[in-house]
XYZ file of C-alpha atoms in Angstrom:
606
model
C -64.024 -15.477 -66.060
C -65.745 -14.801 -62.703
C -69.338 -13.476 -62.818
C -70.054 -10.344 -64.452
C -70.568 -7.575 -61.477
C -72.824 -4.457 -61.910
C -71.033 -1.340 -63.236
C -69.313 0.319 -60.169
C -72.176 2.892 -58.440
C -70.962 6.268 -58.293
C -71.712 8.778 -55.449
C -73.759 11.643 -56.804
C -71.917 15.181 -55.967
C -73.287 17.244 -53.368
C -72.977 20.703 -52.233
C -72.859 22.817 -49.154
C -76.780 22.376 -48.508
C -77.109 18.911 -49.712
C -78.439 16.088 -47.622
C -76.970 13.181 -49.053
C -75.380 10.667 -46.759
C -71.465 11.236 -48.165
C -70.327 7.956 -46.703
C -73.220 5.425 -47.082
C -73.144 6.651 -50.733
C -69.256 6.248 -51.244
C -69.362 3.161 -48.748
C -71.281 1.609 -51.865
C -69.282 3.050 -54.705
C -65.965 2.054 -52.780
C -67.129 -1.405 -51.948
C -67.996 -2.034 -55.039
C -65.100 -0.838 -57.126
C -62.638 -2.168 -55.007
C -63.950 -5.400 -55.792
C -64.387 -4.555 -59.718
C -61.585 -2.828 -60.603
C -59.082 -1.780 -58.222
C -56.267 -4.123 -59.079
C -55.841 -7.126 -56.425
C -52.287 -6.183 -55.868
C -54.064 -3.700 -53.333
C -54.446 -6.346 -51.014
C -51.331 -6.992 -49.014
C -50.978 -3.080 -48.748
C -54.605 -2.795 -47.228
C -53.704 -5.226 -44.861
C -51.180 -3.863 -43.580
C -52.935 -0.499 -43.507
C -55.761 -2.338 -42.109
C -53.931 -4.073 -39.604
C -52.746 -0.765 -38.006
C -56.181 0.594 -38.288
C -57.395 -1.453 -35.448
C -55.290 -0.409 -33.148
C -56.314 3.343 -34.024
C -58.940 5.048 -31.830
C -60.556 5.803 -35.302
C -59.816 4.569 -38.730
C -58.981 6.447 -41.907
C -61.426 8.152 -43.916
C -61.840 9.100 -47.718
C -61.867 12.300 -48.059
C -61.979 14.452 -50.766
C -64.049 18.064 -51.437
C -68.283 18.429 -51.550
C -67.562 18.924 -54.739
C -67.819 17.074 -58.511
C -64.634 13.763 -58.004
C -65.457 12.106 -60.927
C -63.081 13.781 -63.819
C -59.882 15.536 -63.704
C -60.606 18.291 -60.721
C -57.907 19.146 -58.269
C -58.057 19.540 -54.368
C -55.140 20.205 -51.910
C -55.966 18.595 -48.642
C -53.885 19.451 -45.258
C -53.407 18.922 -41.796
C -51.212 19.881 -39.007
C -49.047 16.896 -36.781
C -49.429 17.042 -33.145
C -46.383 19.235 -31.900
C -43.130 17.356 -30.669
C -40.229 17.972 -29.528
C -38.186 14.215 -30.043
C -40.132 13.007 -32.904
C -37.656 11.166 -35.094
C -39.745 10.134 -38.136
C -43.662 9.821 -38.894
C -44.577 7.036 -40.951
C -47.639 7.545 -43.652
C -50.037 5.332 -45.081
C -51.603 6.633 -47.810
C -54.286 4.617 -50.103
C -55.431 7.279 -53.528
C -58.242 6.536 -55.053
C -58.646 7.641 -58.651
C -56.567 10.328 -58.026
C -52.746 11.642 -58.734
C -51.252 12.270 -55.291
C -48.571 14.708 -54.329
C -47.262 14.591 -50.715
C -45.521 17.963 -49.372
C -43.800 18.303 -45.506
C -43.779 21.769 -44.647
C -44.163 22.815 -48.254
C -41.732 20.863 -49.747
C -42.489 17.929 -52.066
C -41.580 15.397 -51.027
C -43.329 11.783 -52.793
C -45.483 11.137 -55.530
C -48.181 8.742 -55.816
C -49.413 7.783 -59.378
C -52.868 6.901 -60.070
C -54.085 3.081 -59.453
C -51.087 2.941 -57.110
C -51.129 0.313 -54.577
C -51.499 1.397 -51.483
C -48.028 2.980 -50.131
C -45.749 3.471 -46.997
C -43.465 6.182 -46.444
C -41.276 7.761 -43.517
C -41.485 11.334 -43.280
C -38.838 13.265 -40.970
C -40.320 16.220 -39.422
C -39.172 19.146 -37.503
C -39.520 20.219 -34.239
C -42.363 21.828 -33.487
C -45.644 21.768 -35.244
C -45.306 19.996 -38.825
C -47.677 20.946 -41.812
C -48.934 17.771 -44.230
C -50.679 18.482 -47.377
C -51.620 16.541 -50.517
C -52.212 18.125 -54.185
C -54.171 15.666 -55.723
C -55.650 15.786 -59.383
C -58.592 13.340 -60.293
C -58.796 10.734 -63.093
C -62.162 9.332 -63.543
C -63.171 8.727 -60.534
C -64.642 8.498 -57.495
C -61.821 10.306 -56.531
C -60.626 10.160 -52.650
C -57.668 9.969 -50.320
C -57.325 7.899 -47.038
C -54.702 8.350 -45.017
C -52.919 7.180 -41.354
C -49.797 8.638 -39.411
C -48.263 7.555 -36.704
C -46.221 10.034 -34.631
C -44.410 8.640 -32.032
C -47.311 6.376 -30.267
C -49.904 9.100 -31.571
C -52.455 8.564 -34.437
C -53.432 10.723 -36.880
C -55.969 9.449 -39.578
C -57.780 11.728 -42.285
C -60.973 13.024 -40.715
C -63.434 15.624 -41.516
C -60.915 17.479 -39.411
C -58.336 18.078 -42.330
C -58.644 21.151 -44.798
C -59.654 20.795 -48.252
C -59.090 23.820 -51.253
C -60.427 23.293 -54.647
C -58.533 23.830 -56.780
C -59.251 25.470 -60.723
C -55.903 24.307 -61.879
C -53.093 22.360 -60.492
C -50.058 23.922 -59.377
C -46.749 22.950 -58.779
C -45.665 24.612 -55.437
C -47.276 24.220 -52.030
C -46.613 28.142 -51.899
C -48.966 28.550 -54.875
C -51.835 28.141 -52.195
C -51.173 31.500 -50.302
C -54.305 32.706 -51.427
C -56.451 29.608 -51.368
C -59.506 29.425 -49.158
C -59.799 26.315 -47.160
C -63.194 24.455 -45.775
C -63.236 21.763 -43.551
C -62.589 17.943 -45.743
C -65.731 15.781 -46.806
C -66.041 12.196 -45.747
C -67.219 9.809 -48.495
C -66.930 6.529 -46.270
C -64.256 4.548 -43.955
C -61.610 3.004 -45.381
C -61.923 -0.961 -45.064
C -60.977 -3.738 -46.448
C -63.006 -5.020 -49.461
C -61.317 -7.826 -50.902
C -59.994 -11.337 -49.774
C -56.103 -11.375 -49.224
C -54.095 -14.508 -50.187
C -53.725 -17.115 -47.488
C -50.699 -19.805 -48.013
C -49.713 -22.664 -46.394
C -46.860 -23.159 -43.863
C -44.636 -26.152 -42.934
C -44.268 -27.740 -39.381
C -42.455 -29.760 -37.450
C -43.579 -33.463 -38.660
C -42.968 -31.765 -42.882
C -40.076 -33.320 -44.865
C -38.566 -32.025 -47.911
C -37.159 -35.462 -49.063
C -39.693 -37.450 -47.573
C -40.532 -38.958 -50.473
C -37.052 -41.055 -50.479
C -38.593 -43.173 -47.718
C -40.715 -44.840 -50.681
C -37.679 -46.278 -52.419
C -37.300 -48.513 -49.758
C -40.755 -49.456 -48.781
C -42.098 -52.704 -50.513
C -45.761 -51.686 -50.576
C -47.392 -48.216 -50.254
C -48.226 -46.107 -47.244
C -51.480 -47.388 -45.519
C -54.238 -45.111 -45.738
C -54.777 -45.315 -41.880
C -51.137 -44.020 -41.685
C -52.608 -40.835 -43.707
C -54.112 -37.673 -42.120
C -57.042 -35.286 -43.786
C -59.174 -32.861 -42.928
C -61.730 -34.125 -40.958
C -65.570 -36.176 -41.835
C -63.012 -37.851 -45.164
C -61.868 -41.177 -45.347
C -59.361 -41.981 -47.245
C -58.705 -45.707 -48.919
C -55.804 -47.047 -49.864
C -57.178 -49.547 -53.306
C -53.858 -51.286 -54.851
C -50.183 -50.604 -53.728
C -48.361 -51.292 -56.736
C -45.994 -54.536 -56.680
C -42.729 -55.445 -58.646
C -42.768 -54.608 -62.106
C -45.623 -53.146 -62.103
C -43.861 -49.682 -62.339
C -43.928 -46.206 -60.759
C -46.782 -44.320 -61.165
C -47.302 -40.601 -62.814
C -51.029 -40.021 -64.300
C -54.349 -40.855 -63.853
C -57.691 -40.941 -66.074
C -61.052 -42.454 -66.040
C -61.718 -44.269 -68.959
C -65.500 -44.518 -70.210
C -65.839 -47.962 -68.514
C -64.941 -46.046 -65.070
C -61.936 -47.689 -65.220
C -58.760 -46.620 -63.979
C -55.595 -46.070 -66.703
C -52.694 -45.243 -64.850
C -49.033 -44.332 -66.994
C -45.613 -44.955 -65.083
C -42.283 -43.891 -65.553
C -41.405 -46.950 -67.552
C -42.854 -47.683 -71.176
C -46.115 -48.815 -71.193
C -49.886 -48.162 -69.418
C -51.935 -50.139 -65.969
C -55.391 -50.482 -66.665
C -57.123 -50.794 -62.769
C -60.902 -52.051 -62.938
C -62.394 -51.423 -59.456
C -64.760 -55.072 -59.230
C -68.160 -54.723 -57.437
C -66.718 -57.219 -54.759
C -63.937 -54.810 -53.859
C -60.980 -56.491 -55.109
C -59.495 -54.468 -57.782
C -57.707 -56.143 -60.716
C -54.673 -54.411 -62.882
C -53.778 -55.363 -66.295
C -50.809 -54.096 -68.157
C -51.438 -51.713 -71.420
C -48.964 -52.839 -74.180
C -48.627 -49.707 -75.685
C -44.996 -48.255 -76.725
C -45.368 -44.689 -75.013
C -42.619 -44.341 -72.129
C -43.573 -41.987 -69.551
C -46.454 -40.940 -69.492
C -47.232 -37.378 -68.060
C -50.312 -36.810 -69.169
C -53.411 -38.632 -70.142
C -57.161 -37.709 -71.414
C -60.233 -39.283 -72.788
C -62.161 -36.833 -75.684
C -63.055 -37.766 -79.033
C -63.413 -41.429 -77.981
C -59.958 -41.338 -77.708
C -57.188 -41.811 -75.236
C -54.396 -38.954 -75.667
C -51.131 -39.620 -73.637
C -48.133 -36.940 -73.377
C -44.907 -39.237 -73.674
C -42.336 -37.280 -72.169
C -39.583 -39.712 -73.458
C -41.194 -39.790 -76.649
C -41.157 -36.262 -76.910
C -44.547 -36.561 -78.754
C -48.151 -36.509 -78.148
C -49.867 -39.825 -78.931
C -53.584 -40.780 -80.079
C -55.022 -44.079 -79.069
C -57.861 -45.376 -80.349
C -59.838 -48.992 -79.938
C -61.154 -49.000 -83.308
C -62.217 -52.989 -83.529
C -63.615 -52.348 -80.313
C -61.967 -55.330 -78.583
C -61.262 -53.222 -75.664
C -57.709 -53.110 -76.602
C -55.936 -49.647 -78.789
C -55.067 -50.960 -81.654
C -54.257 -47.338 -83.611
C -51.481 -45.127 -82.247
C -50.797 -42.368 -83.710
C -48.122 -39.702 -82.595
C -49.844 -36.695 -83.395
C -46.759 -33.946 -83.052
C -43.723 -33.720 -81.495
C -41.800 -31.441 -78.933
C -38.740 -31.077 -79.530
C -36.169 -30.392 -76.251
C -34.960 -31.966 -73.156
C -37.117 -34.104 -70.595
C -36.409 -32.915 -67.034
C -39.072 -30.320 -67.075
C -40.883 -31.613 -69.703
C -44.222 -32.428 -71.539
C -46.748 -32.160 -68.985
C -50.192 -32.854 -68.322
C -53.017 -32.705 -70.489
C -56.622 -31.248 -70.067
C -60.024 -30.831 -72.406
C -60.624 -27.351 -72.484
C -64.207 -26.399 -72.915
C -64.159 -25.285 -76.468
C -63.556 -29.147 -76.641
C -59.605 -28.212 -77.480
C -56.547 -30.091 -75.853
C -54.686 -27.801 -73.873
C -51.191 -29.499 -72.709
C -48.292 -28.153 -70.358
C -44.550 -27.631 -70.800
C -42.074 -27.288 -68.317
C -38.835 -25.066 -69.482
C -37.047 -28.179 -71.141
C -38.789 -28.171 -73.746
C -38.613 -25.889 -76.961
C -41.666 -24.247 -78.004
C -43.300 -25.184 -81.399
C -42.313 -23.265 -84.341
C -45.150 -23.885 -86.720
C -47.534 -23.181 -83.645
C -50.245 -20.767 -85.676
C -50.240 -18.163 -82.515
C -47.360 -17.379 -80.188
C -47.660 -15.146 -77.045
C -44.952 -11.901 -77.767
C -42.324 -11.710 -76.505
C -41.501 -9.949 -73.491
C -37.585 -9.602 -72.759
C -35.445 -10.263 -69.915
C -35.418 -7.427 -67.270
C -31.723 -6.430 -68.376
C -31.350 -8.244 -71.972
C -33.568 -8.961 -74.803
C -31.821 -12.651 -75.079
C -34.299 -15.504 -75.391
C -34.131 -18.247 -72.842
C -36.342 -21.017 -72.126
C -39.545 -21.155 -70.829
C -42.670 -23.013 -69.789
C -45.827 -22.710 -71.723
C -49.395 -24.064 -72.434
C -50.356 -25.090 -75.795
C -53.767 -26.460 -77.212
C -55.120 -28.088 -80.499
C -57.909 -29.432 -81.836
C -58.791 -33.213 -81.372
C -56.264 -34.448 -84.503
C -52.931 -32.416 -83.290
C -53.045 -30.409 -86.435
C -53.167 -26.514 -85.404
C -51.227 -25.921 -82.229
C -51.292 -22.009 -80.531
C -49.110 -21.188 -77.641
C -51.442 -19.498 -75.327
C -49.528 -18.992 -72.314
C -45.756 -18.901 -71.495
C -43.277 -17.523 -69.476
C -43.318 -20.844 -66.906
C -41.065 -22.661 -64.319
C -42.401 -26.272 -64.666
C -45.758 -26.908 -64.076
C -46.825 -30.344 -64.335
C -50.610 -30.178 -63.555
C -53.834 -28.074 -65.362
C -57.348 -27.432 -65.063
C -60.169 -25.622 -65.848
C -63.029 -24.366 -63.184
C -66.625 -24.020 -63.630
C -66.214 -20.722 -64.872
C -63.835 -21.627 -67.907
C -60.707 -19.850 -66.174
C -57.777 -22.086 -66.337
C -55.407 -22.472 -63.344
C -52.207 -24.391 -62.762
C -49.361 -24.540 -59.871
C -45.597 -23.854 -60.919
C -42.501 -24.621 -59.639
C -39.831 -22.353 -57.730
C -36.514 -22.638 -58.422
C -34.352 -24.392 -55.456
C -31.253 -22.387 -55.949
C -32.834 -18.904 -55.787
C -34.215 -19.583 -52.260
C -32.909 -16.666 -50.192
C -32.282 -14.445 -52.670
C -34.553 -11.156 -53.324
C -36.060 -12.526 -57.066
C -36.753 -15.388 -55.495
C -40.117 -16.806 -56.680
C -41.856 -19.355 -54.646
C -44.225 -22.177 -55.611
C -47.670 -20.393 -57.079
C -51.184 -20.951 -58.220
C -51.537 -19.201 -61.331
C -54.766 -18.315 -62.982
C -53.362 -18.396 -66.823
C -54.619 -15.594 -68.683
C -54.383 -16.244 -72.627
C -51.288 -13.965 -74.532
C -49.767 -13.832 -70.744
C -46.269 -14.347 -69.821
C -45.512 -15.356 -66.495
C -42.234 -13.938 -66.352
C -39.959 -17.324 -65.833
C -36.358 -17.261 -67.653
C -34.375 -19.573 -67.268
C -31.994 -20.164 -65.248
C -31.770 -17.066 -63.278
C -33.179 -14.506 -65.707
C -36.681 -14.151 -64.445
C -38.679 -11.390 -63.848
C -38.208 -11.051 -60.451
C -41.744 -10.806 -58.265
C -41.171 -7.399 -56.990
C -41.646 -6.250 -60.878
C -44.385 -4.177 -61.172
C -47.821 -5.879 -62.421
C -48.574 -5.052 -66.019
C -50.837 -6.673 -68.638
C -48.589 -9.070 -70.101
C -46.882 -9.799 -66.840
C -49.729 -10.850 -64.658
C -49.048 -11.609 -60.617
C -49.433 -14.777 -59.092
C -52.519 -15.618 -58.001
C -51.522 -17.322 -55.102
C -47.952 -17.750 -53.528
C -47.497 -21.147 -51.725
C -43.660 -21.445 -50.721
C -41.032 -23.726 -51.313
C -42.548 -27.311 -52.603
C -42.655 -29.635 -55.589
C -45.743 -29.024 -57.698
C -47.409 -31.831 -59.775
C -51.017 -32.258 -60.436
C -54.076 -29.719 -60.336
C -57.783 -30.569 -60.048
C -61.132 -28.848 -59.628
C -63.432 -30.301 -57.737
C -66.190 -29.367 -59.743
C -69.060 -32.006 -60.030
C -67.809 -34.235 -56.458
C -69.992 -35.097 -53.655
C -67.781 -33.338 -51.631
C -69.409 -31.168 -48.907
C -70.319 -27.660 -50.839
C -67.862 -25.435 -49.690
C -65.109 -27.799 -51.315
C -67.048 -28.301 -54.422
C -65.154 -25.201 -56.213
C -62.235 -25.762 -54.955
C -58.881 -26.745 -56.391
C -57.122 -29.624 -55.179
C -52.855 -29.224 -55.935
C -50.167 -31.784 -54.994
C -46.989 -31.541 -53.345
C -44.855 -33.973 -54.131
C -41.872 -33.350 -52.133
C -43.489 -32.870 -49.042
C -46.581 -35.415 -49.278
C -49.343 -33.641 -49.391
C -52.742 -32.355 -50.846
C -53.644 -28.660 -51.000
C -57.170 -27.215 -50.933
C -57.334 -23.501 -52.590
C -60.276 -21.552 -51.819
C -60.951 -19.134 -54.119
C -63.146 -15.850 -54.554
C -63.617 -13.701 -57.879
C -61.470 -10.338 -57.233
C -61.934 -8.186 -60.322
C -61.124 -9.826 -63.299
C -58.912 -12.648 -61.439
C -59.202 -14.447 -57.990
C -57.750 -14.382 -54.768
C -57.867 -17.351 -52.554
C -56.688 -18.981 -49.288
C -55.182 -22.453 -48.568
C -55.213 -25.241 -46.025
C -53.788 -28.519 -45.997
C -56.563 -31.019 -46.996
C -54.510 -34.177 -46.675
C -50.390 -35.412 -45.927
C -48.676 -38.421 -45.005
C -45.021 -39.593 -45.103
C -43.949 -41.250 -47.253
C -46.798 -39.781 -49.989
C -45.423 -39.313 -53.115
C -48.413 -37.720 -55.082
C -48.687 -37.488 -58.698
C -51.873 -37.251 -60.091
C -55.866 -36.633 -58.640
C -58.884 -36.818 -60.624
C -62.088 -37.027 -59.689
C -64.211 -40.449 -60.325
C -67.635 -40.749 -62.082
C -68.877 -41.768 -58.229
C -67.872 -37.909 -56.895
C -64.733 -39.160 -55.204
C -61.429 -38.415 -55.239
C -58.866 -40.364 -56.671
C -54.576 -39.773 -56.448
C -51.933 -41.941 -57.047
C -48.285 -42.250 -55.957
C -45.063 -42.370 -57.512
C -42.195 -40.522 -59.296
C -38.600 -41.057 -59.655
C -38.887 -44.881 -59.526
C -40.725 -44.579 -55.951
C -43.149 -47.312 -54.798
C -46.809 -46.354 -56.182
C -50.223 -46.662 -55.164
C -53.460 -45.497 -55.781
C -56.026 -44.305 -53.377
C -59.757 -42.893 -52.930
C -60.940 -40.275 -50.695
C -64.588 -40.367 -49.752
C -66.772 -37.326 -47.437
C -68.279 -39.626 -45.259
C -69.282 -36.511 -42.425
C -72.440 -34.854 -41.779
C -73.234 -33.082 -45.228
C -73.494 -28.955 -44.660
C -75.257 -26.201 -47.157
C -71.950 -23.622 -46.738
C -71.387 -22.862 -50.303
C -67.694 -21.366 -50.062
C -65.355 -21.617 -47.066
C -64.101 -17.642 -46.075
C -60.171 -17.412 -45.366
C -60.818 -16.915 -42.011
C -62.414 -20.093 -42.430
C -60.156 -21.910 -43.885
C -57.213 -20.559 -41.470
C -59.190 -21.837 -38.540
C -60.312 -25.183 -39.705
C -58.501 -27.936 -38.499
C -55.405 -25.996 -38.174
C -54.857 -27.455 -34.428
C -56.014 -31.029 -35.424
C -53.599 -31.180 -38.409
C -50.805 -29.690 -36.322
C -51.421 -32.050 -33.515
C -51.790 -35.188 -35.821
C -48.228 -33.829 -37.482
C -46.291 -33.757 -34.053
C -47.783 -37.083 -33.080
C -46.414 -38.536 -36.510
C -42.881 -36.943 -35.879
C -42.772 -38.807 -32.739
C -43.971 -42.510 -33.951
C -41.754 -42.324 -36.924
C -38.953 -40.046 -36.225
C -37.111 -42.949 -34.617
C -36.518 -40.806 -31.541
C -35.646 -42.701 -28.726
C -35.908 -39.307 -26.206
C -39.958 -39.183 -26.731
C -41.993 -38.317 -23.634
C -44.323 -41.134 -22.747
């Protein structure tokens, strides 16, 4: 999980003749429960309130009374919109803090806001004439506050030490149960800004391709790496383009040897030893395991995921003759093999945690199993993806995660958080429960709301414990393999990152990522793309490199190294804004320049 934070700081209560600094002492308590505990689902709406803010003469404040906010005490809060006489509608942003919001217009209710509400937007219609907005809100434990913009035509009106504030000794339930109530003017407790990182995706371009990975079933070697593009002081290599019969790549590990053991769609492994004089040399691996998804070494072992086995094998060299002479298929998974058995990882209780796309049928004898949350209109059962793990002999298996598309990759960051990119589905494009490519951060007991075929949760559900949000939406794509780049000699502000492939558009992702809470939020770039580039698997070599290879679907294969061969920097983390900046003109420059060489466009300007 990401670092544990101080306990949020709460603003002491003040009265009348107090001289505490309201704002600088809720500017800390605000800041620093927004990025505890607020949920990160507050993001997007902040944006968008913040992105209005700035082109307000002022910006929102909380506001609340002088008095105690941290238990269940009520205010009313009010102010009066400018006077006019062709106002249509007035739109309302309104962000509640620890609080239980009622809106009324003119004294008649007319929204509700819950507490721990995402921020939300509303359209009031006023009258002519001078309108009268006022709030009833009721405190949870707190800091309690409300923020608050309007727009009025092209006028602003943001909560201010301007509006009235009432406390109240009990709620009420009409706005015409304040007759009597004396008002004061409202207490600021701080601006309202934005505290946490939004989400940053990726878009497509010009020179991106959907299918350009069909161009490899024609080519007789792979892509040259000086046909590649990547972010910039990188160099990428291209070390052995994979000739006939030699098969069509899908995993990658490191053997202890630093050794390369490649599995391909076919039966069988390729064993790649890099030599010191640069040439590398490939063996085959007579071993009868037919496409293999997944491969790890642990407990001097080599474990491979067959998918057309529909097991989980265990190889071991036990004459130590550098060959395996035990296999063992430690369990099978039953079900079909178009989104199948998956990758593998070592978890760091020293487990095997494996992925399952939502073709295959989750084990029965498994000792723990996720519940069962139920379609949004049906309690019917329908396949899913899931993660499972077991210790080193494949003896007890536990379902710790389910509820995916078909994720192919996994991985685990410093921090012991485990992360993994799932599929959309093609046919749902357009549609409102459409769910796009994501990073997910995997939360144990979570389901992730996939059903198939069209029986998902659909992303607009609302976020609840066993239902957890995506962490990051990418957009339409074809996910494969997932890698941290913890322990590379990358420059530091890539050395947290996670790396994700896109197969069907040829290219390596770079996510960012910050704690928010008890999650993440992160922002993505485009660290490397060519056409045809097929990517299936990345790891990352004893030497701090980066290694992926190419193939799928019976498409030419290769495998290739990327090196940092810039000036080395001290940045630690790269900031979205960052990230959105960096290199996005060179890599959109570079795309339009490889549209035009291989486009075969005779109409090019020269």
């Amino acid at each position: 999980m990401p670092p544990i934070m101080d306990p949020p700081v709460e603003a002491e209560p003040a009265n009348a003749s107090s001289t505490c600094n309201h704002e600088s002492v809720f500017q800390t308590a605000m800041e620093t429960t927004m990025k505890l505990l607020l949920p990160c689902v507050w993001t997007s709406t902040l944006l968008l309130l913040s992105a209005s803010i700035t082109q307000a003469a002022d910006a929102p404040r909380w506001i609340w009374g002088d008095g105690q906010r941290d238990g269940e005490n009520c205010v009313a809060l009010q102010t009066t919109l400018p006077a006019s006489e062709d106002a249509q509608k007035v739109t309302l942003w309104l962000a509640n803090a620890y609080c239980d919001c009622e809106i009324f217009l003119n004294g008649r209710s007319v929204s509700r806001i819950r507490p721990f509400h995402p921020p939300a937007s509303l359209v009031l219609k006023p009258r002519q004439g001078e309108n009268k907005l006022g709030f009833v809100c009721r405190g949870v434990a707190g800091p309690s506050a409300l923020a608050a913009r309007l727009e009025v035509n092209k006028t602003s009106v943001v909560s201010d030490t301007s509006w009235q504030v009432s406390e109240l000794t009990r709620p009420i339930g009409q706005w015409g149960d304040l007759a009597d109530a004396t008002w004061a003017r409202a207490t600021s407790w701080g601006l309202l800004s934005e505290r946490t990182w939004r989400s940053v995706g990726v878009t497509t371009h010009v020179a991106d391709d959907y299918t350009q990975w069909k161009r490899a079933l024609e080519q007789t070697g792979s892509t040259e790496a000086d046909q590649l593009w990547t972010q910039p002081g990188f160099q990428v290599e291209r070390l052995y383009s994979a000739g006939e019969g030699e098969g069509s790549w899908i995993s990658l590990a490191e053997d202890p040897q630093g050794r390369w053991v490649i599995g391909h769609e076919d039966e069988g492994l390729v064993r790649i030893t890099l030599q010191k004089n640069g040439t590398p040399q490939l063996e085959p691996v007579n071993v009868p395991v037919s496409e293999c998804r997944g491969l790890v070494f642990a407990h001097d072992s080599l474990y491979a995921m067959a998918n057309k086995n529909l097991s989980l094998f265990r190889l071991q060299d036990t004459n130590h003759d550098d060959q395996f002479d035990k296999i063992e298929a430690l369990k099978k998974f039953n079900g079909g093999t178009g989104h199948g058995r998956n990758q593998l990882t070592l978890g760091p209780d020293g487990k095997l945690y494996a992925i399952f796309g939502d073709s295959v049928d989750q084990p029965v004898d498994a000792k723990y199993l996720p519940p069962v949350v139920p379609n949004p209109d049906q309690v019917q059962k329908t396949h899913n993806g899931f993660v499972a793990r077991s210790d080193a002999q494949g003896e007890n298996w536990e379902v710790v995660v389910r509820g995916l598309r078909n994720p192919y990759g996994l991985d685990f960051n410093a921090a012991g958080d485990l992360f993994t990119y799932d599929a959309d589905a093609e046919y749902d494009m357009g549609s409102s429960w459409y769910r796009p490519t994501r990073v997910l951060h995997l939360l144990p007991g979570g389901d992730y709301g996939w059903r198939r075929v069209t029986k998902q949760w659909p992303p607009y559900n609302p976020d609840t414990a066993s239902i957890p949000q995506p962490t990051l939406d990418i957009g339409r794509g074809s996910p494969t393999a997932v890698e941290f780049a913890t322990g590379n000699n990358f420059p530091a502000a890539y050395r947290d990152t996670l790396f994700v492939l896109d197969w069907s558009y040829g290219r390596i992702l770079a996510v960012h990522w910050q704690p928010c809470g008890s999650s993440y939020v992160g922002a993505t770039e485009v660290f490397l793309r060519g056409s045809p580039l097929n990517v299936t698997d990345v790891e990352f070599g004893r030497d701090g490199a980066m290694y992926f290879v190419t193939g799928g679907r019976q498409t030419q294969s290769g495998l290739y190294r990327v090196r940092y061969v810039g000036e080395q920097n001290s940045a630690s983390q790269r900031s979205p804004q960052q990230v959105e900046a960096a290199a996005a003109q060179p890599e959109e420059s570079q795309g339009l320049q490889q549209a035009w060489e291989h486009g075969g466009y005779d109409d090019r300007p020269t």
